[in-house]
Coordinates of C-alpha atoms in Angstrom, one line a residue:
M1 CA -13.5 -45.8 -0.3
R2 CA -10.1 -45.0 0.0
A3 CA -9.5 -46.6 -3.5
T4 CA -12.1 -44.4 -5.0
K5 CA -10.5 -41.2 -3.5
Y6 CA -7.2 -42.0 -4.8
T7 CA -8.6 -42.8 -8.2
L8 CA -10.4 -39.6 -8.2
R9 CA -7.2 -37.9 -7.1
L10 CA -5.2 -39.5 -10.1
S11 CA -7.8 -38.4 -12.4
L12 CA -7.4 -34.9 -11.4
I13 CA -3.6 -34.9 -11.8
L14 CA -4.0 -36.4 -15.2
L15 CA -6.6 -33.9 -16.2
V16 CA -4.3 -31.0 -15.1
L17 CA -1.4 -32.4 -16.9
S18 CA -3.2 -32.7 -20.0
T19 CA -4.0 -29.1 -20.1
L20 CA -0.5 -28.2 -19.5
S21 CA 2.6 -28.5 -21.8
Q22 CA 4.6 -31.7 -21.3
R23 CA 7.8 -30.1 -20.9
A24 CA 10.5 -29.8 -18.2
C25 CA 10.7 -26.2 -16.9
S26 CA 14.3 -24.5 -17.0
F27 CA 14.7 -21.5 -14.8
S28 CA 16.6 -18.5 -15.2
V29 CA 17.6 -17.7 -11.9
W30 CA 18.7 -14.2 -10.7
S31 CA 20.4 -13.3 -7.6
N32 CA 21.3 -9.9 -6.1
E33 CA 23.1 -9.4 -2.8
W34 CA 20.8 -7.2 -0.7
T35 CA 23.3 -5.8 1.8
T36 CA 20.3 -4.4 4.0
A37 CA 19.2 -8.0 4.6
K38 CA 22.8 -9.3 5.3
R39 CA 22.3 -12.4 3.0
N40 CA 21.7 -13.3 -0.7
F41 CA 18.5 -14.2 -2.1
A42 CA 17.8 -16.0 -5.6
F43 CA 14.3 -15.7 -6.9
G44 CA 13.8 -18.3 -9.9
V45 CA 11.3 -17.5 -12.6
C46 CA 9.8 -20.1 -14.8
P47 CA 10.1 -19.1 -18.4
S48 CA 6.6 -20.6 -19.2
L49 CA 4.8 -18.5 -16.6
A50 CA 7.0 -15.4 -17.3
T51 CA 6.4 -15.3 -21.1
Q52 CA 2.8 -16.9 -21.7
N53 CA 0.8 -13.9 -20.3
T54 CA -1.9 -16.0 -19.1
C55 CA -4.7 -14.9 -16.9
I56 CA -6.0 -17.7 -14.7
D57 CA -9.5 -16.9 -15.8
T58 CA -8.8 -18.1 -19.3
L59 CA -7.3 -21.5 -18.5
N60 CA -9.4 -24.6 -18.9
L61 CA -8.4 -25.9 -15.5
P62 CA -10.3 -27.6 -12.7
I63 CA -10.9 -25.1 -10.1
V64 CA -9.9 -26.5 -6.6
G65 CA -13.0 -25.2 -4.8
R66 CA -16.8 -26.0 -5.1
E67 CA -16.5 -28.3 -7.9
L68 CA -14.0 -30.5 -6.3
E69 CA -14.6 -29.9 -2.6
N70 CA -16.0 -33.4 -2.0
V71 CA -13.0 -35.1 -3.7
I72 CA -9.8 -33.1 -2.3
P73 CA -10.0 -31.6 1.2
Q74 CA -9.2 -27.9 1.0
E75 CA -8.6 -27.6 4.7
Y76 CA -7.6 -30.1 7.5
E77 CA -6.3 -30.3 10.9
D78 CA -3.4 -32.0 12.2
A79 CA -1.7 -31.9 15.5
H80 CA -0.1 -28.6 14.5
G81 CA -3.2 -26.9 13.4
R82 CA -5.0 -25.8 10.0
R83 CA -3.6 -26.9 6.7
S84 CA -4.3 -26.6 3.2
S85 CA -3.5 -29.5 0.8
V86 CA -3.0 -27.2 -2.1
V87 CA -0.5 -25.2 -0.2
D88 CA 1.2 -28.4 1.1
D89 CA 1.7 -29.5 -2.5
F90 CA 3.0 -26.0 -3.7
F91 CA 5.8 -25.9 -0.9
A92 CA 6.5 -29.8 -1.5
A93 CA 6.7 -29.5 -5.5
D94 CA 9.9 -28.6 -7.2
R95 CA 8.8 -25.6 -9.2
S96 CA 5.8 -27.6 -10.5
E97 CA 3.6 -25.5 -12.8
A98 CA 0.5 -27.8 -11.9
A99 CA 1.0 -27.1 -8.3
S100 CA 1.4 -23.5 -8.9
W101 CA -1.7 -23.0 -11.1
R102 CA -3.7 -25.1 -8.6
M103 CA -2.8 -22.5 -6.0
Y104 CA -3.7 -19.7 -8.1
K105 CA -7.1 -21.1 -8.5
E106 CA -7.5 -22.1 -4.9
I107 CA -6.8 -18.6 -3.8
R108 CA -9.2 -17.2 -6.1
Y109 CA -11.8 -19.4 -4.9
R110 CA -11.1 -18.8 -1.3
A111 CA -11.0 -15.0 -2.1
A112 CA -14.5 -14.9 -3.6
L113 CA -15.8 -16.9 -0.6
L114 CA -14.3 -14.0 1.7
H115 CA -15.8 -11.1 -0.4
P116 CA -18.8 -10.4 1.9
T117 CA -16.7 -10.3 5.0
I118 CA -14.3 -8.1 3.2
V119 CA -16.8 -5.7 2.3
S120 CA -18.4 -5.8 5.8
H121 CA -15.0 -5.0 7.3
R122 CA -14.5 -2.1 4.7
R123 CA -17.8 -0.5 5.3
L124 CA -17.4 -0.6 9.1
L125 CA -14.0 1.1 8.8
H126 CA -15.5 3.8 6.3
R127 CA -18.1 4.6 9.0
H128 CA -15.6 5.6 11.5
P129 CA -12.6 7.3 9.9
E130 CA -9.9 8.8 12.3
L131 CA -6.9 11.0 11.5
M132 CA -3.4 10.0 11.8
Y133 CA -2.2 9.1 15.4
Q134 CA -5.9 9.1 16.6
E135 CA -6.9 5.7 15.0
A136 CA -8.0 4.1 18.5
Q137 CA -11.5 2.7 17.1
T138 CA -9.9 1.5 13.8
A139 CA -7.4 -0.4 15.8
S140 CA -10.1 -1.7 17.9
I141 CA -12.0 -3.0 14.8
I142 CA -8.6 -4.7 13.6
R143 CA -7.9 -6.3 16.8
K144 CA -11.3 -7.8 17.1
A145 CA -11.2 -9.1 13.6
L146 CA -7.7 -10.8 14.3
T147 CA -9.1 -12.2 17.7
D148 CA -12.1 -13.6 15.9
M149 CA -9.7 -15.3 13.5
G150 CA -7.6 -16.8 16.3
I151 CA -4.5 -14.8 15.2
K152 CA -2.2 -13.4 17.8
Y153 CA -1.1 -9.9 17.5
T154 CA 1.2 -7.2 19.2
N155 CA -0.4 -3.7 19.4
G156 CA 0.4 -0.4 21.0
L157 CA 2.9 0.3 18.1
C158 CA 3.4 3.6 16.1
K159 CA 3.6 6.4 19.0
N160 CA 3.6 9.8 18.0
V161 CA 7.2 11.2 18.2
H162 CA 6.1 14.7 17.0
P163 CA 3.2 15.8 19.3
D164 CA 4.3 19.3 19.0
H165 CA 3.5 19.2 15.2
I166 CA 0.7 16.5 14.9
P167 CA -2.1 16.1 17.4
G168 CA -2.7 12.7 19.0
S169 CA -0.7 10.2 21.1
G170 CA -0.5 7.3 18.6
G171 CA 0.2 3.9 19.8
H172 CA -2.5 2.2 17.4
G173 CA -0.2 0.3 15.2
I174 CA -0.5 -3.6 15.1
I175 CA 1.5 -6.5 13.8
A176 CA 0.7 -10.2 13.5
D177 CA 2.7 -13.0 12.5
I178 CA 1.3 -16.2 10.7
G179 CA 3.2 -19.3 9.8
T180 CA 6.0 -21.1 11.5
G181 CA 7.6 -18.0 13.4
E182 CA 10.9 -18.9 11.7
P183 CA 12.9 -17.5 8.8
P184 CA 12.3 -16.5 5.9
C185 CA 9.7 -13.7 6.7
V186 CA 7.8 -11.7 4.3
L187 CA 6.0 -8.4 5.5
L188 CA 2.4 -7.5 4.1
R189 CA 1.3 -3.8 5.0
A190 CA -1.8 -1.8 4.9
D191 CA -2.2 1.9 6.2
M192 CA -5.2 2.7 8.2
D193 CA -5.6 6.6 8.7
A194 CA -8.2 9.0 7.1
L195 CA -8.2 12.4 6.1
P196 CA -9.7 15.8 7.4
I197 CA -12.3 15.9 4.5
Q198 CA -16.1 16.1 4.8
E199 CA -17.6 13.3 2.6
S200 CA -19.9 14.6 -0.1
A201 CA -23.6 14.3 0.3
E202 CA -23.5 12.6 -3.1
N203 CA -22.2 9.5 -1.3
S204 CA -25.6 8.6 -0.4
N205 CA -25.0 5.1 0.9
D206 CA -25.7 3.6 4.5
F207 CA -21.9 3.6 5.5
R208 CA -21.1 7.2 4.9
S209 CA -18.6 8.7 7.5
Q210 CA -20.2 9.2 10.8
N211 CA -17.3 11.4 11.9
D212 CA -18.0 15.0 10.8
G213 CA -15.0 16.4 8.6
R214 CA -13.4 13.0 8.4
M215 CA -13.4 10.7 5.5
H216 CA -11.6 7.5 4.0
A217 CA -11.0 9.4 0.8
C218 CA -7.5 7.5 0.0
G219 CA -8.7 3.9 0.3
H220 CA -7.2 3.1 3.4
D221 CA -10.3 1.4 4.8
G222 CA -10.2 -0.7 1.7
H223 CA -6.4 -1.6 2.3
V224 CA -7.2 -2.6 5.8
A225 CA -10.1 -4.9 4.7
M226 CA -7.9 -6.6 2.0
L227 CA -5.1 -7.3 4.6
L228 CA -7.7 -8.6 7.0
G229 CA -9.0 -10.9 4.2
A230 CA -5.6 -12.1 3.6
A231 CA -5.2 -12.7 7.2
S232 CA -8.2 -15.0 7.3
M233 CA -7.2 -16.8 4.3
L234 CA -3.5 -17.4 5.6
K235 CA -4.7 -18.3 9.0
D236 CA -6.8 -21.4 7.4
M237 CA -3.6 -22.5 6.0
D238 CA -1.3 -21.7 8.8
S239 CA 0.4 -25.0 9.2
S240 CA 1.2 -25.5 5.6
I241 CA 3.1 -22.1 5.5
K242 CA 6.9 -22.5 5.3
G243 CA 8.1 -19.4 7.1
T244 CA 6.7 -16.4 8.6
I245 CA 4.1 -13.7 7.2
R246 CA 4.1 -10.5 9.0
L247 CA 1.0 -8.4 8.9
M248 CA 1.5 -4.7 9.5
F249 CA -1.5 -2.4 10.1
Q250 CA 0.1 1.0 10.1
P251 CA -1.4 4.3 11.2
A252 CA -0.4 7.8 10.1
E253 CA 0.4 7.4 6.5
E254 CA -1.0 10.6 5.6
G255 CA 1.8 12.9 6.4
G256 CA 2.8 11.4 9.9
A257 CA 5.6 9.0 8.7
G258 CA 3.9 6.1 10.6
A259 CA 5.8 3.5 8.6
K260 CA 9.3 5.2 9.7
T261 CA 8.0 5.1 13.4
M262 CA 7.2 1.4 13.3
R263 CA 10.4 0.8 11.5
E264 CA 12.3 2.5 14.4
E265 CA 10.3 0.6 16.7
G266 CA 11.9 -2.6 15.4
V267 CA 8.9 -4.0 13.2
L268 CA 11.5 -5.1 10.6
E269 CA 14.0 -6.4 12.9
R270 CA 12.0 -8.4 15.4
S271 CA 12.6 -12.1 15.2
P272 CA 12.1 -13.5 12.5
R273 CA 13.8 -10.5 10.6
V274 CA 11.7 -9.3 7.6
D275 CA 13.5 -10.3 4.3
C276 CA 11.0 -8.5 1.7
A277 CA 7.9 -6.5 1.9
F278 CA 4.8 -5.8 -0.3
G279 CA 2.2 -3.2 -0.4
L280 CA -0.5 -1.9 -2.6
H281 CA -2.9 1.0 -3.2
L282 CA -6.2 1.2 -4.6
W283 CA -5.8 3.3 -7.6
P284 CA -8.9 5.2 -9.2
T285 CA -7.3 6.2 -12.5
L286 CA -6.7 2.7 -13.6
P287 CA -9.6 0.3 -14.8
S288 CA -10.8 -2.0 -12.2
G289 CA -8.8 -5.1 -11.8
V290 CA -5.7 -3.9 -13.5
I291 CA -2.4 -4.4 -11.4
A292 CA 0.3 -1.8 -12.2
S293 CA 3.8 -1.2 -10.9
R294 CA 7.2 -0.5 -12.0
P295 CA 10.9 -1.3 -11.2
G296 CA 12.8 1.6 -9.5
P297 CA 11.1 4.8 -8.3
L298 CA 7.4 4.5 -8.2
L299 CA 6.2 7.4 -6.1
S300 CA 7.9 10.6 -5.2
A301 CA 9.8 12.0 -2.2
S302 CA 7.7 14.5 -0.7
D303 CA 7.9 17.4 1.9
R304 CA 5.5 20.2 3.0
F305 CA 6.1 23.8 3.9
K306 CA 4.7 26.6 5.8
I307 CA 6.0 30.2 5.0
E308 CA 4.8 32.9 7.7
F309 CA 5.2 36.6 6.6
A310 CA 5.4 39.4 9.2
G311 CA 4.6 43.1 7.9
K312 CA 2.8 46.1 9.4
G313 CA -0.9 46.4 9.4
G314 CA -3.0 49.5 8.5
H315 CA -5.7 51.0 6.8
A316 CA -6.3 49.9 3.2
A317 CA -6.7 53.7 2.1
M318 CA -3.2 54.3 3.4
P319 CA -0.9 51.6 2.3
Q320 CA 2.2 53.9 2.6
L321 CA 1.7 53.7 6.3
A322 CA 1.8 49.9 6.3
I323 CA 3.9 47.0 5.1
D324 CA 1.9 44.8 3.1
P325 CA 2.5 41.1 3.6
I326 CA 0.1 40.1 1.0
V327 CA 2.2 41.7 -1.5
A328 CA 5.3 39.8 -0.3
T329 CA 3.3 36.6 -0.3
S330 CA 2.0 37.0 -4.0
A331 CA 5.6 37.7 -5.1
T332 CA 6.8 34.5 -3.3
V333 CA 4.2 32.4 -4.9
M334 CA 5.2 33.6 -8.3
N335 CA 8.9 33.3 -7.7
L336 CA 8.6 29.7 -6.2
Q337 CA 7.2 28.6 -9.7
T338 CA 10.9 29.2 -11.0
I339 CA 12.5 26.4 -8.9
V340 CA 11.8 23.5 -10.8
S341 CA 12.3 25.3 -14.3
R342 CA 15.5 26.8 -13.2
G343 CA 16.6 24.8 -10.2
L344 CA 16.4 21.3 -11.6
S345 CA 17.9 19.6 -14.6
P346 CA 15.3 19.1 -17.5
L347 CA 15.8 15.4 -17.3
E348 CA 14.6 15.4 -13.7
S349 CA 11.0 15.5 -12.2
G350 CA 10.0 17.9 -9.6
V351 CA 6.9 19.5 -8.2
V352 CA 6.4 22.9 -6.2
S353 CA 2.9 23.7 -5.4
V354 CA 1.4 26.4 -3.2
T355 CA -1.9 25.1 -2.0
K356 CA -3.1 27.4 0.8
V357 CA -2.8 31.1 1.5
N358 CA -4.3 32.9 4.5
A359 CA -4.3 36.7 5.1
G360 CA -6.6 39.2 6.7
D361 CA -10.3 39.3 7.8
S362 CA -11.6 42.7 6.3
F363 CA -11.7 44.4 2.8
N364 CA -10.3 47.6 4.2
V365 CA -7.6 46.5 6.6
I366 CA -4.0 45.4 5.4
P367 CA -3.2 42.7 7.6
G368 CA -0.2 42.6 9.9
S369 CA 0.8 38.9 8.8
S370 CA 0.0 36.3 6.2
S371 CA 0.9 32.7 5.5
M372 CA 1.0 30.0 2.8
C373 CA 1.4 26.3 2.7
G374 CA 2.5 24.0 0.1
T375 CA 4.5 20.8 -1.0
V376 CA 7.6 20.1 -2.8
R377 CA 8.0 16.5 -4.7
A378 CA 11.0 14.8 -6.6
L379 CA 11.9 11.3 -7.5
S380 CA 15.0 11.2 -5.6
A381 CA 16.2 12.5 -2.2
E382 CA 18.9 14.6 -3.6
S383 CA 16.5 16.4 -5.7
L384 CA 14.0 17.0 -2.8
D385 CA 16.9 18.4 -0.8
T386 CA 17.5 20.9 -3.6
L387 CA 13.8 21.9 -3.8
R388 CA 13.8 22.4 -0.1
D389 CA 16.8 24.6 -0.1
R390 CA 15.5 26.8 -3.0
V391 CA 12.1 27.3 -1.1
N392 CA 14.2 28.9 1.8
H393 CA 16.7 30.9 -0.3
I394 CA 13.7 32.2 -2.5
S395 CA 11.1 33.1 0.3
K396 CA 13.3 35.1 2.7
P397 CA 14.8 37.4 0.3
T398 CA 11.8 38.1 -1.6
A399 CA 10.0 38.9 1.7
E400 CA 12.8 41.4 2.4
V401 CA 12.4 43.2 -0.9
Y402 CA 8.8 44.2 0.2
G403 CA 10.1 45.2 3.7
C404 CA 8.7 41.8 5.5
E405 CA 10.2 38.9 7.2
A406 CA 9.6 35.4 6.3
E407 CA 10.0 32.2 8.4
V408 CA 10.1 28.9 6.7
Q409 CA 8.9 25.6 8.3
H410 CA 9.3 22.2 6.8
S411 CA 7.8 18.9 7.8
P412 CA 9.6 17.2 10.8
Q413 CA 9.8 14.1 8.6
P414 CA 10.0 14.4 4.8
Y415 CA 9.2 11.2 2.6
P416 CA 11.8 9.7 0.7
P417 CA 10.9 8.2 -2.7
T418 CA 9.1 4.7 -3.0
I419 CA 11.7 2.6 -5.0
N420 CA 10.8 -0.8 -5.9
D421 CA 13.7 -3.3 -5.9
P422 CA 14.3 -4.1 -9.5
N423 CA 15.0 -7.9 -8.9
L424 CA 12.1 -8.3 -6.5
F425 CA 9.9 -6.4 -9.1
D426 CA 10.9 -9.1 -11.8
F427 CA 9.8 -11.9 -9.3
S428 CA 6.6 -9.8 -8.2
S429 CA 5.7 -9.1 -12.0
V430 CA 5.5 -13.0 -12.8
A431 CA 3.9 -13.8 -9.5
V432 CA 0.8 -11.6 -10.0
G433 CA 0.8 -11.7 -13.9
P434 CA -1.8 -14.6 -13.9
L435 CA -4.1 -12.3 -11.7
C436 CA -4.1 -9.5 -14.3
P437 CA -7.1 -9.2 -17.1
N438 CA -4.5 -9.8 -19.8
G439 CA -2.2 -12.1 -17.8
K440 CA 0.5 -9.5 -17.7
L441 CA 1.4 -6.8 -15.0
Q442 CA 0.9 -3.2 -16.3
Q443 CA 4.1 -1.0 -16.1
V444 CA 3.3 2.8 -15.5
D445 CA 5.4 5.9 -15.1
P446 CA 6.2 7.3 -11.8
V447 CA 3.8 9.2 -10.0
M448 CA 4.5 12.4 -7.9
C449 CA 2.5 11.3 -4.8
G450 CA 4.2 10.7 -1.6
E451 CA 3.8 7.3 0.3
D452 CA 5.5 6.2 3.5
F453 CA 5.9 2.7 2.5
S454 CA 9.1 4.2 1.2
F455 CA 10.6 3.9 4.6
I456 CA 10.0 0.1 4.5
A457 CA 11.5 0.1 1.1
E458 CA 14.7 2.0 2.3
A459 CA 15.2 -0.9 4.9
V460 CA 14.5 -4.3 3.1
P461 CA 13.9 -5.2 -0.7
S462 CA 10.3 -4.1 -1.3
N463 CA 7.6 -3.9 -4.1
F464 CA 4.5 -1.5 -4.3
F465 CA 1.6 -1.9 -6.4
F466 CA -1.5 0.0 -7.7
L467 CA -4.6 -1.8 -7.9
G468 CA -7.0 -0.3 -10.4
Q469 CA -10.7 0.4 -9.1
G470 CA -11.9 3.0 -11.5
S471 CA -14.5 1.5 -13.4
G472 CA -17.2 1.2 -10.7
T473 CA -20.6 2.8 -11.8
N474 CA -22.8 2.6 -8.6
P475 CA -21.2 4.7 -7.3
K476 CA -18.7 6.1 -9.7
T477 CA -15.4 5.0 -8.5
D478 CA -13.0 7.1 -10.8
F479 CA -13.0 10.2 -8.5
G480 CA -9.4 11.1 -7.5
L481 CA -7.7 10.3 -4.2
H482 CA -8.5 12.8 -1.5
H483 CA -11.8 13.9 -3.3
E484 CA -14.9 14.4 -1.2
Q485 CA -16.8 11.9 -3.5
F486 CA -13.9 9.2 -3.7
A487 CA -15.6 5.8 -3.6
I488 CA -14.2 2.2 -3.8
D489 CA -15.1 -0.5 -6.4
E490 CA -15.7 -3.1 -3.9
N491 CA -15.5 -5.9 -6.5
V492 CA -11.9 -5.6 -6.8
L493 CA -11.2 -6.2 -3.0
P494 CA -10.9 -10.0 -3.4
L495 CA -8.3 -9.4 -5.9
G496 CA -6.4 -7.5 -3.4
V497 CA -6.6 -10.4 -1.0
E498 CA -5.3 -12.6 -3.9
I499 CA -2.2 -10.4 -4.4
H500 CA -1.3 -10.4 -0.8
V501 CA -1.6 -14.3 -0.5
N502 CA 0.0 -15.1 -3.8
L503 CA 3.1 -12.9 -3.2
A504 CA 3.6 -14.0 0.4
L505 CA 3.4 -17.7 -0.2
R506 CA 5.4 -17.5 -3.5
A507 CA 8.0 -15.2 -2.0
L508 CA 8.4 -17.4 1.1
K509 CA 9.1 -20.5 -1.4
E510 CA 11.7 -18.7 -3.1
L511 CA 13.3 -17.3 -0.1
A512 CA 13.4 -20.7 1.5

């Protein structure tokens, strides 16, 4: 029986080798000193993987999974816990292409098996959306899932440090470590809060939001479900992992700077210290299955503002006896439009948008006050500071011209730009390339959306990805983020799990 097993294993190896080129890999190794990590890292890239742009679906390789499950054990237990023979071989091999491709196929097979569970978690989370710093039920769902997987976790993180600006006490953040508990350490992050949006009745499914005026309209339910799927897979190979993978379930992304709060609570510094981090976002403007990113700035720095105007109310028929704040507000809206065109270099990107104006309650009354809200965005922290200053300098004098006073308030915590480490991007683009439809990561232009993963990227080398999901038809999944009809193409959720697991394991091997 043992001889037969070894014969089958030898046959498998020969079959794999026969489909791959019989050449030795030479590696171009790049390195860069990351001062935030206080050490040097060198990520090696195999030229054959980097240049062939091959998707794993097109390879004529035996799938380590159902076809071979009676020949090669996928999981087994030893004195230390659950292991995977494929992951054992991957970490043991010296940059072996065969071992690398076997792990791609193994992870894809496992992710496919997890698909129903991932969808179940996503739909449960979608039914119970909660706003930032109020994610108690969401955290409970995550804790139960981790407990069912046998994963220990730390909760009570991400306490609200700005209760005067944002309702809710917070404390719903969760982290969990899988692996040896020793360096190196890779962080995978998912955000978990929802938005104050009433879900459209057009989304006539059995898992519509049960919380009136609350909706997962930015895909965070999918993000959590994908990271839970990765947690399940990684736990099943726990003792084969050489290093530590830290899972970060983060509240308060939608304006609450939850990532900054968790960073300040020591999530990155606790032992073992995080060496690099990865995150991803479902993206409805890309076709389903496309994986996209770019080196350098990917998402903008952002801030929000509120301007309150004080005038003098009166009868609409006698405006000479009043001081009309609506006129001052209207003039300010128009003057703010000159900030980008005249305040920034034409070679820089910036956005100033007024998105909300409130004034008055009656057609024949000039109100005594008015207000407006909006956002400023730029691709650098310096440009954002310029935009913020110009909002202040324009609003107050404009109000004074019309006899009013203006008070400008900004967010207590503006977001910095999300900047992908260029060297880590080179490694990541090779690592996820075989998962892409054409075997290559798609590079995209920067997007002027804010994302508080930026606070993690400020502290450790990081890379953020977009996962395309816009091709779904039942329901349509190309509605934009924060739209009342936003929906997720659930067929891409296993791919998100593959991205998480491949990046984590391959980064650990390179960091070792």
